PDB file of C-alpha atoms in Angstrom:
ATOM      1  CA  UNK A   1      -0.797 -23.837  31.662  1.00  0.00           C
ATOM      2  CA  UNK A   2       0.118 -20.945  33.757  1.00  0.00           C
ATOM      3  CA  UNK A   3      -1.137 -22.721  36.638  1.00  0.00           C
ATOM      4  CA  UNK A   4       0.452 -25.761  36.113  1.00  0.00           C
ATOM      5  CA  UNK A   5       3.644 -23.785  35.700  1.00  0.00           C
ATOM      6  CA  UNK A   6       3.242 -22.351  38.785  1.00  0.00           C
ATOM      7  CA  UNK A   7       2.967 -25.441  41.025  1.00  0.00           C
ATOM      8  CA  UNK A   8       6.393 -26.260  39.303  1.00  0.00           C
ATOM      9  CA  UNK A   9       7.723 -23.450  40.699  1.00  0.00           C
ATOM     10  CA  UNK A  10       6.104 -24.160  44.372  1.00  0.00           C
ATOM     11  CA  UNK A  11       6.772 -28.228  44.852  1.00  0.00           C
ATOM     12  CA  UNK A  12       9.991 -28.144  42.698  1.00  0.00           C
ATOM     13  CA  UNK A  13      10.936 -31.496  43.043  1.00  0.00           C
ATOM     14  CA  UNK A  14       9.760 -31.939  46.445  1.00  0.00           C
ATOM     15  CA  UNK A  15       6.506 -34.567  45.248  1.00  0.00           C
ATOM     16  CA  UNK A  16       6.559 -37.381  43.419  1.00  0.00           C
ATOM     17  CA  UNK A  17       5.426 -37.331  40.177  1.00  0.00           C
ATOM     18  CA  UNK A  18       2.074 -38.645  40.628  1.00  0.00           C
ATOM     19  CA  UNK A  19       1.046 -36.657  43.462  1.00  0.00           C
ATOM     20  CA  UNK A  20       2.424 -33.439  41.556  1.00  0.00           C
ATOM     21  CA  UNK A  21       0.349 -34.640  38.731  1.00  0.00           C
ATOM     22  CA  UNK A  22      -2.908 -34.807  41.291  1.00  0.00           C
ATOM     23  CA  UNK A  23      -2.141 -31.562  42.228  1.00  0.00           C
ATOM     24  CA  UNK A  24      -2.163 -29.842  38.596  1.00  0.00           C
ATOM     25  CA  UNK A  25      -5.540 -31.424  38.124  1.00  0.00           C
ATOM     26  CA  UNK A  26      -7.225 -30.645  40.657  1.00  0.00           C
ATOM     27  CA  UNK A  27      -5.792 -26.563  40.251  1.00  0.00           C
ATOM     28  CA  UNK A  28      -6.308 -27.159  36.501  1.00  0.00           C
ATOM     29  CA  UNK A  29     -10.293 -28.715  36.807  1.00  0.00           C
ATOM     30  CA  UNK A  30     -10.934 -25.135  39.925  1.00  0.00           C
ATOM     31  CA  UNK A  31      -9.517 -22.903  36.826  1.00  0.00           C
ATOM     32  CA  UNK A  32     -11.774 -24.594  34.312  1.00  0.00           C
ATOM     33  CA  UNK A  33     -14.810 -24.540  36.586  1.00  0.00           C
ATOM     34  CA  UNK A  34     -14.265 -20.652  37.576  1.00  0.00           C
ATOM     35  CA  UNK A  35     -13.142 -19.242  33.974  1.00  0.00           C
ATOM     36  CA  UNK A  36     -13.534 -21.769  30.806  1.00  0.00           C
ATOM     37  CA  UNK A  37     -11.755 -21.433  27.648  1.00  0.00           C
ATOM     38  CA  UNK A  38     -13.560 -20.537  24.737  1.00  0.00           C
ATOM     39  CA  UNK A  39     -13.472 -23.167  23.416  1.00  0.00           C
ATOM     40  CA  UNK A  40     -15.119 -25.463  26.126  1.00  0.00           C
ATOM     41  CA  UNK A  41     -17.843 -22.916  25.897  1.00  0.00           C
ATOM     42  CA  UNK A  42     -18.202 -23.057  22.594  1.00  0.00           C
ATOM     43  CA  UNK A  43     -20.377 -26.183  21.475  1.00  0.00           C
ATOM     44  CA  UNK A  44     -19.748 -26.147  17.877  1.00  0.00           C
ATOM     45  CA  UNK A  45     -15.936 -25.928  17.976  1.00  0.00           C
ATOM     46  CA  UNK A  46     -16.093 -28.734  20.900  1.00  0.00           C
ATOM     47  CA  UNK A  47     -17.662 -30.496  18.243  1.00  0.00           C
ATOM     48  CA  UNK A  48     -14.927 -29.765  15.761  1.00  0.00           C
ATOM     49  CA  UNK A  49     -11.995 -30.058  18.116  1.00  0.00           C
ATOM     50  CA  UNK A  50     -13.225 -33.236  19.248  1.00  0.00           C
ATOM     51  CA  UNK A  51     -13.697 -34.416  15.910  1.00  0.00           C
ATOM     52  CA  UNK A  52      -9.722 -33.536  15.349  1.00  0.00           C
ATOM     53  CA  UNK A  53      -8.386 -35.131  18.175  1.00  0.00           C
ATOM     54  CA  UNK A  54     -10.073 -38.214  18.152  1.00  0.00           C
ATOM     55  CA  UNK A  55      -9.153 -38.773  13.902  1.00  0.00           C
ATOM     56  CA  UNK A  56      -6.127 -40.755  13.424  1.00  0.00           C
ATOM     57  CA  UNK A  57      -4.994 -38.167  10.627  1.00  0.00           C
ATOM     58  CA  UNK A  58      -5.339 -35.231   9.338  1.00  0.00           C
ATOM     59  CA  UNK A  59      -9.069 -34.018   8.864  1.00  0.00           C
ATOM     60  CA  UNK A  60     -10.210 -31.409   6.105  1.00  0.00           C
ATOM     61  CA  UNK A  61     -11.942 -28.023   7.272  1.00  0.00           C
ATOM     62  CA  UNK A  62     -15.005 -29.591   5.398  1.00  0.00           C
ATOM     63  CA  UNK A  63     -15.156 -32.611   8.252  1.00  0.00           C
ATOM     64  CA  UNK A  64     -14.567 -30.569  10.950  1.00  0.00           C
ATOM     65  CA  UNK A  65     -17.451 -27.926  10.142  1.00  0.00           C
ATOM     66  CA  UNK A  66     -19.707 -31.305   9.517  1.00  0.00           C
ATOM     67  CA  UNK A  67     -22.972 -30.697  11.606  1.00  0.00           C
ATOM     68  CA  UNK A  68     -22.013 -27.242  13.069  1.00  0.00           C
ATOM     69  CA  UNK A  69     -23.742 -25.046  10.370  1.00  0.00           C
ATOM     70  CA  UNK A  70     -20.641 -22.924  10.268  1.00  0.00           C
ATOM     71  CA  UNK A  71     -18.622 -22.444   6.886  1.00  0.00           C
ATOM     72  CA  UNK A  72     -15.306 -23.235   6.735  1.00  0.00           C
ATOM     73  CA  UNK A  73     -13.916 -19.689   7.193  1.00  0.00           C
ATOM     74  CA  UNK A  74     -15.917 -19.362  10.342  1.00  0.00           C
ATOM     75  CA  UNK A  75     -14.345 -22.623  11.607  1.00  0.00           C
ATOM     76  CA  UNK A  76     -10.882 -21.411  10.732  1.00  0.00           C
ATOM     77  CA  UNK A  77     -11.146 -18.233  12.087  1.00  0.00           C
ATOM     78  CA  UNK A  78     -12.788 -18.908  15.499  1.00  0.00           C
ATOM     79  CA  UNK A  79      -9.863 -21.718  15.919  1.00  0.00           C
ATOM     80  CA  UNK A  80      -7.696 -18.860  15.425  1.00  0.00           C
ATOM     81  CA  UNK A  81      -9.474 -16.643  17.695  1.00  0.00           C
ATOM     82  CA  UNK A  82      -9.743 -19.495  20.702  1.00  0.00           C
ATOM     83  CA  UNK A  83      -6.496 -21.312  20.579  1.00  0.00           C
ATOM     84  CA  UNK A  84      -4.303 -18.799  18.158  1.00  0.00           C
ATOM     85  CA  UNK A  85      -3.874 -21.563  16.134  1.00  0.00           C
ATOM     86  CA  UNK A  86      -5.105 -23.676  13.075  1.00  0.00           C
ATOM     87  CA  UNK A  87      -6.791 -27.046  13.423  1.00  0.00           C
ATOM     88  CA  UNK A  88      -3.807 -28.808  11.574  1.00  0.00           C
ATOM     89  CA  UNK A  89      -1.133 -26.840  14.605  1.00  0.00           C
ATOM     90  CA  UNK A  90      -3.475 -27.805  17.152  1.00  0.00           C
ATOM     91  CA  UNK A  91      -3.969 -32.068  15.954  1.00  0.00           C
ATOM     92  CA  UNK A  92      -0.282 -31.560  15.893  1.00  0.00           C
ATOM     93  CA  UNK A  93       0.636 -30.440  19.233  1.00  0.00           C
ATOM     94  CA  UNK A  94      -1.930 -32.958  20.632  1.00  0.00           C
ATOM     95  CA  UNK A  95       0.126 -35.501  19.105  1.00  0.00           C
ATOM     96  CA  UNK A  96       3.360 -34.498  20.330  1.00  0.00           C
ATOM     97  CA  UNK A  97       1.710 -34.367  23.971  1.00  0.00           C
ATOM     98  CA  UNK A  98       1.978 -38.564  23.529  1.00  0.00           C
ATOM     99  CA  UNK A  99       5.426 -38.602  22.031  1.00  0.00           C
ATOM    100  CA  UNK A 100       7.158 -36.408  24.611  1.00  0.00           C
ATOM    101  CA  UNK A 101       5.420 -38.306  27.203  1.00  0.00           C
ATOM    102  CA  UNK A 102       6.737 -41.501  26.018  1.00  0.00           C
ATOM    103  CA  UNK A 103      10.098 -39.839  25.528  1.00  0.00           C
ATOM    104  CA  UNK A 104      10.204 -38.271  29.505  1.00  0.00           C
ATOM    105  CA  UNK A 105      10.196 -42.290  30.803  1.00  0.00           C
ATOM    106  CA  UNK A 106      13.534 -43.042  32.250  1.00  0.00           C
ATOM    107  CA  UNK A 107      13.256 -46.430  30.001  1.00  0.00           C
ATOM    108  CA  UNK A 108      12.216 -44.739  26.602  1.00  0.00           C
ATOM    109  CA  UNK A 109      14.281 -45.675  23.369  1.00  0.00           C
ATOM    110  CA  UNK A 110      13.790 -43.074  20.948  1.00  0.00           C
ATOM    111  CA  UNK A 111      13.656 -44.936  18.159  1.00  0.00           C
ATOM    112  CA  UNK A 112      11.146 -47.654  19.500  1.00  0.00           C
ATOM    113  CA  UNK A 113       8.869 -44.079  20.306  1.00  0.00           C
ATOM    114  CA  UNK A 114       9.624 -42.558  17.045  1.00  0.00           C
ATOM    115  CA  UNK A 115       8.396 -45.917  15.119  1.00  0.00           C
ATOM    116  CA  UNK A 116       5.310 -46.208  17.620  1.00  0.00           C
ATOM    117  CA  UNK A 117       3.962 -42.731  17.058  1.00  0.00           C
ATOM    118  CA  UNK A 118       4.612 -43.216  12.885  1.00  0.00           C
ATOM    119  CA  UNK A 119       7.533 -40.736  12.272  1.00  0.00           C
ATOM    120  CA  UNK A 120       9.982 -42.716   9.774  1.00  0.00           C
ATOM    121  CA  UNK A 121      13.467 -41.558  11.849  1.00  0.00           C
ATOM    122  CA  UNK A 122      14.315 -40.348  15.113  1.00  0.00           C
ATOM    123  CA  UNK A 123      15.579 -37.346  13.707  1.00  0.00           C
ATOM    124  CA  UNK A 124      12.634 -36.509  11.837  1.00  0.00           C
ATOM    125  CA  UNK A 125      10.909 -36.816  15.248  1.00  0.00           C
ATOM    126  CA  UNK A 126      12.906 -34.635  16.543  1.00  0.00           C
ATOM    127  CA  UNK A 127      12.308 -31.767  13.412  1.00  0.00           C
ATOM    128  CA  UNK A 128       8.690 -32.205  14.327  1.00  0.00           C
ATOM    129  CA  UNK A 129       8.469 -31.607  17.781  1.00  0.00           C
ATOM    130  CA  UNK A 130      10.620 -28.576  17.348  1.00  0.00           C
ATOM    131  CA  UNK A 131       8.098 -27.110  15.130  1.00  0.00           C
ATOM    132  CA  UNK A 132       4.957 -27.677  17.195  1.00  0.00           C
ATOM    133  CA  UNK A 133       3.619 -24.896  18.964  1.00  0.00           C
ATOM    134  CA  UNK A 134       1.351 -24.654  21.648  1.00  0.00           C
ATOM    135  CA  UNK A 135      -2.043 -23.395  21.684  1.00  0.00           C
ATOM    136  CA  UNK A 136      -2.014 -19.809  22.879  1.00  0.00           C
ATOM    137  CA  UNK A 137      -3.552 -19.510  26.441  1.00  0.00           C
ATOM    138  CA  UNK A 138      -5.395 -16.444  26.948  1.00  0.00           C
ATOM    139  CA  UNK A 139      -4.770 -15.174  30.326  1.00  0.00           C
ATOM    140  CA  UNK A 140      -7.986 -13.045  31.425  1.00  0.00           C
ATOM    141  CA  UNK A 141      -8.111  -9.585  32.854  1.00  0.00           C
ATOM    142  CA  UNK A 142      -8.863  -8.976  36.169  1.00  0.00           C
ATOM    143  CA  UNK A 143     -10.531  -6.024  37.194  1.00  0.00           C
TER     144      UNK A 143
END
């Protein structure tokens, strides 16, 4: 995230979309190779977070741990530890990462995006994606 942030600041609105979007990932995939999150190291909560992501609801601690061999208080608190939040704040934010893409098209009606993505009104739309929260990125030390 910091790194995307960053080649904000350098091509400013210089590049196209697309080729700013090229750019991130290929700065993104270097950081990933060089220093992975937690997370990505971590098989059993790639198992869990995948299993979150990919569910069209909400999924109970007691799916998630499913095949890991950890208990549900390990689960919880090595989300915690790796993204600084809970699975339910982190299926959340993943969600709105659709929504406010839909809504940053020059074209996009609100209400038509609110509908797609299930929320009942715009404005309640609008509540939610106030609330979510980002995962916390965890910047490492350098010696």
């Amino acid at each position: 995230m910091l790194a995307l942030a960053h080649i904000a600041s350098l091509v400013g609105s210089r590049w196209r979309a697309s080729r700013r979007d090229a750019l991130a990932r290929v700065v993104v995939m270097s950081v990933l190779g060089d220093n992975p999150p937690a997370f990505l190291t971590d098989a059993g909560l790639t198992r869990c977070i995948d299993r979150l992501l990919e569910a069209p609801g909400p999924v109970s601690i007691d799916e998630l741990r499913r095949g890991t061999g950890m208990s549900a208080s390990t689960v919880r608190r090595r989300f915690r530890a790796t993204t600084g939040c809970s699975p339910d704040e982190l299926r959340r934010w993943f969600r709105s990462l659709t929504v406010r893409a839909e809504l940053a098209a020059d074209d996009a009606d609100p209400s038509t995006v609110a509908a797609r993505a299930g929320f009942s009104t715009t404005s309640s739309m609008r509540r939610s994606l106030r609330r979510v929260r980002a995962p916390r990125v965890r910047v490492p030390s350098v010696l």
